[in-house]
Amino acid sequence: MAKKKTKKPAKNWRKFWKLGVDEFNTQYFDITRNGELVVQEGNYIYNLNDIVKKYGSPTEIVFPFILEERLEDLHDYFRAYMKIGGYKGKFYYHYPMKVNQNKEFIMPLISEGAHMEVGSVNELWLVKKLWEEDKFHSKLRVLCNGPKTDAYIRLIEDLHLKNLSIMPIIEDEHELEKLSKYKGEIGIRINLNTKADTHWDKKIDRFGFTAKQILELPKMKNLKLLHYHIGSQITTASSVIKPIVEAMELYVKLIKIQSSLDTLDIGGGFGVPYEKKPFYSAKGMSEKMIKLLKKISDEAGIKHPNLVIEWGRYVVAPAQVTIFSVIAEKSIPKGNAKSWYVIDGSFMNDLLDTWAIHQKWHIVPVNNANTNSLKSVWLAGSSCDSDDKYTAGGSYVLMPKLKEGETQYFAVFDSGAYQDALASHHCLLSSPAKLIAQDGAIKIARKRETADSIGRLFGWNGDHK
Ligand SMILES: *Cc1c(COP(=O)(O)O)cnc(C)c1O
């Protein structure tokens, strides 16, 4: 009797790990037949398992092409919907530098047409350096947010005199006073929350004026821009739209007093689907936003404002992954997961938001991603701190069961936003190496820190007298 062959169709591992999905920003990722995680840049392919075996772990890998594509798409959406809708204002993307100040992030964004938003004198100093090195032409515009120290104001004035297109955004009375003699264009920030009079603690706002205060300002010939920034990782479409309505209410009144006003800057806050669940999209939202801005300004009989957006996280988070390896397993007697996987790096140091704001991450094995032999685990960082862990909010992470004699690697997705500048040195662990994957090649941007280089940060200069 012939053996009946009922060959089960191969499991779709790409789908299982939620890769290859545009809405999740994982369209560049796939699993090979050998169960290895790869990234595709056009016809180039980066095998993350090969890379981490060659360069070691922990390591961060930056994909500049992802940054470029995301910004290009944003420009395309807004410009297309402006054109289709007969919107007369211009669109400007300003990259908020604080989200990731690494040169490997900034340069591709500038080349793709990003303008800049800085939040401190030191960030502005980096822009000045690029400017002096002729790394961008004079059309690049710089917005300056954040508390204006004397040094910050001096640098703004200096760069303005050198003809850089720079605009300080005034956030309080103190700054208004200090910048009263400033001749260049200025912006003003509104704190939309201050509308809720019931919140006693918001009466003295930290960032921005109330609408009332703004409407009472004396006429200023150089006031060009109205700005708000309400937060980060906004989770619903309506919370992206509602503040625009509030801000436009003020804009319409303000332009009657301050006739030089011509730009609305809606700040950052656009979210990223870290958890790979349905989320609002930039394409859909850009259409809604342009229609809304057009409707409000047409009804009020004012010129369509130029639109500035400062979506940082949205553009850069998906452009980097962080890879760790598992160095030990410890069983969990009672919990939602079966084991701890102890890793060769630290959540607390290098993905600090895990600890600070209980950030959820999408985690995918770099090798053995095609096995049915999976285990529910929690991840433990290798600092000596019990808070150095990732438990997916008390749930669990799926990971291949460990195999004797084979190192298990995994990638944490969307690590491109905020984690670098927040990184720390708890227990003096080394920061991951930083690699750049571009045009089919891997470059080392930053080597893994050595004991000596970390020691120097703490005054151990090799001279121990
Ligand atoms: C932090 C910040 C941003 C970026 O916010 P995201 O949530 O990353 O988009 C934009 N503008 C200002 C003024 C900021 O402070």
Short mmCIF file of N, CA, C and O and ligand atoms in Angstrom, two decimals, residues 96 98-99 117 145 189 227 229 231-232 268-269 310-313 418, ligand 1:
data_model
loop_
_atom_site.label_atom_id
_atom_site.label_comp_id
_atom_site.label_asym_id
_atom_site.label_seq_id
_atom_site.Cartn_x
_atom_site.Cartn_y
_atom_site.Cartn_z
N PRO A 96 13.16 66.90 14.39
CA PRO A 96 13.51 67.26 15.77
C PRO A 96 14.74 66.48 16.21
O PRO A 96 14.68 65.27 16.44
N LYS A 98 16.45 66.05 18.81
CA LYS A 98 16.60 65.31 20.07
C LYS A 98 16.21 63.85 19.94
O LYS A 98 16.60 63.02 20.75
N VAL A 99 15.45 63.51 18.91
CA VAL A 99 14.97 62.14 18.77
C VAL A 99 16.12 61.18 18.43
O VAL A 99 16.13 60.03 18.85
N GLU A 117 14.87 70.99 13.58
CA GLU A 117 14.34 71.59 14.80
C GLU A 117 15.30 71.20 15.90
O GLU A 117 15.63 70.03 16.05
N ASN A 145 13.60 75.44 19.52
CA ASN A 145 12.74 75.28 20.68
C ASN A 145 13.60 75.07 21.92
O ASN A 145 14.81 75.09 21.85
N ARG A 189 4.87 79.81 20.89
CA ARG A 189 4.31 78.50 21.23
C ARG A 189 3.09 78.63 22.12
O ARG A 189 3.10 79.35 23.12
N HIS A 227 3.18 77.71 17.01
CA HIS A 227 3.64 76.33 17.25
C HIS A 227 2.96 75.72 18.47
O HIS A 227 2.69 76.39 19.44
N HIS A 229 3.20 71.70 20.60
CA HIS A 229 3.73 70.32 20.65
C HIS A 229 3.07 69.69 21.86
O HIS A 229 3.28 70.13 22.98
N GLY A 231 2.89 66.28 22.80
CA GLY A 231 3.35 65.04 23.42
C GLY A 231 3.90 64.10 22.38
O GLY A 231 4.02 64.47 21.22
N SER A 232 4.20 62.90 22.82
CA SER A 232 4.85 61.93 21.94
C SER A 232 4.03 60.64 21.89
O SER A 232 3.30 60.34 22.83
N GLY A 268 5.55 67.57 17.11
CA GLY A 268 5.75 66.13 16.91
C GLY A 268 4.59 65.35 17.49
O GLY A 268 3.49 65.88 17.66
N GLY A 269 4.85 64.10 17.80
CA GLY A 269 3.86 63.29 18.51
C GLY A 269 3.26 62.15 17.72
O GLY A 269 2.63 61.27 18.30
N GLU A 310 6.86 68.25 12.83
CA GLU A 310 8.12 67.86 13.48
C GLU A 310 7.99 66.44 14.01
O GLU A 310 8.28 66.18 15.17
N TRP A 311 7.51 65.54 13.18
CA TRP A 311 7.33 64.16 13.62
C TRP A 311 8.69 63.46 13.64
O TRP A 311 9.24 63.12 12.60
N GLY A 312 9.21 63.24 14.82
CA GLY A 312 10.54 62.65 14.93
C GLY A 312 10.48 61.14 15.02
O GLY A 312 10.97 60.40 14.16
N ARG A 313 9.85 60.67 16.07
CA ARG A 313 9.73 59.24 16.31
C ARG A 313 9.21 58.51 15.07
O ARG A 313 9.72 57.46 14.69
N TYR A 418 15.01 58.07 20.28
CA TYR A 418 15.24 58.46 21.69
C TYR A 418 16.22 57.60 22.47
O TYR A 418 16.86 58.09 23.40
C1 LIG B 1 10.32 66.10 21.15
C2 LIG B 1 9.76 67.08 20.21
C3 LIG B 1 9.36 66.70 18.93
C4 LIG B 1 9.37 65.26 18.46
O1 LIG B 1 8.35 64.53 19.00
P1 LIG B 1 8.00 63.06 18.45
O2 LIG B 1 7.02 62.54 19.41
O3 LIG B 1 9.27 62.30 18.42
O4 LIG B 1 7.43 63.24 17.08
C5 LIG B 1 8.91 67.68 18.07
N1 LIG B 1 8.85 68.98 18.45
C6 LIG B 1 9.20 69.39 19.68
C7 LIG B 1 9.08 70.81 20.05
C8 LIG B 1 9.67 68.46 20.61
O5 LIG B 1 10.01 68.86 21.83
#
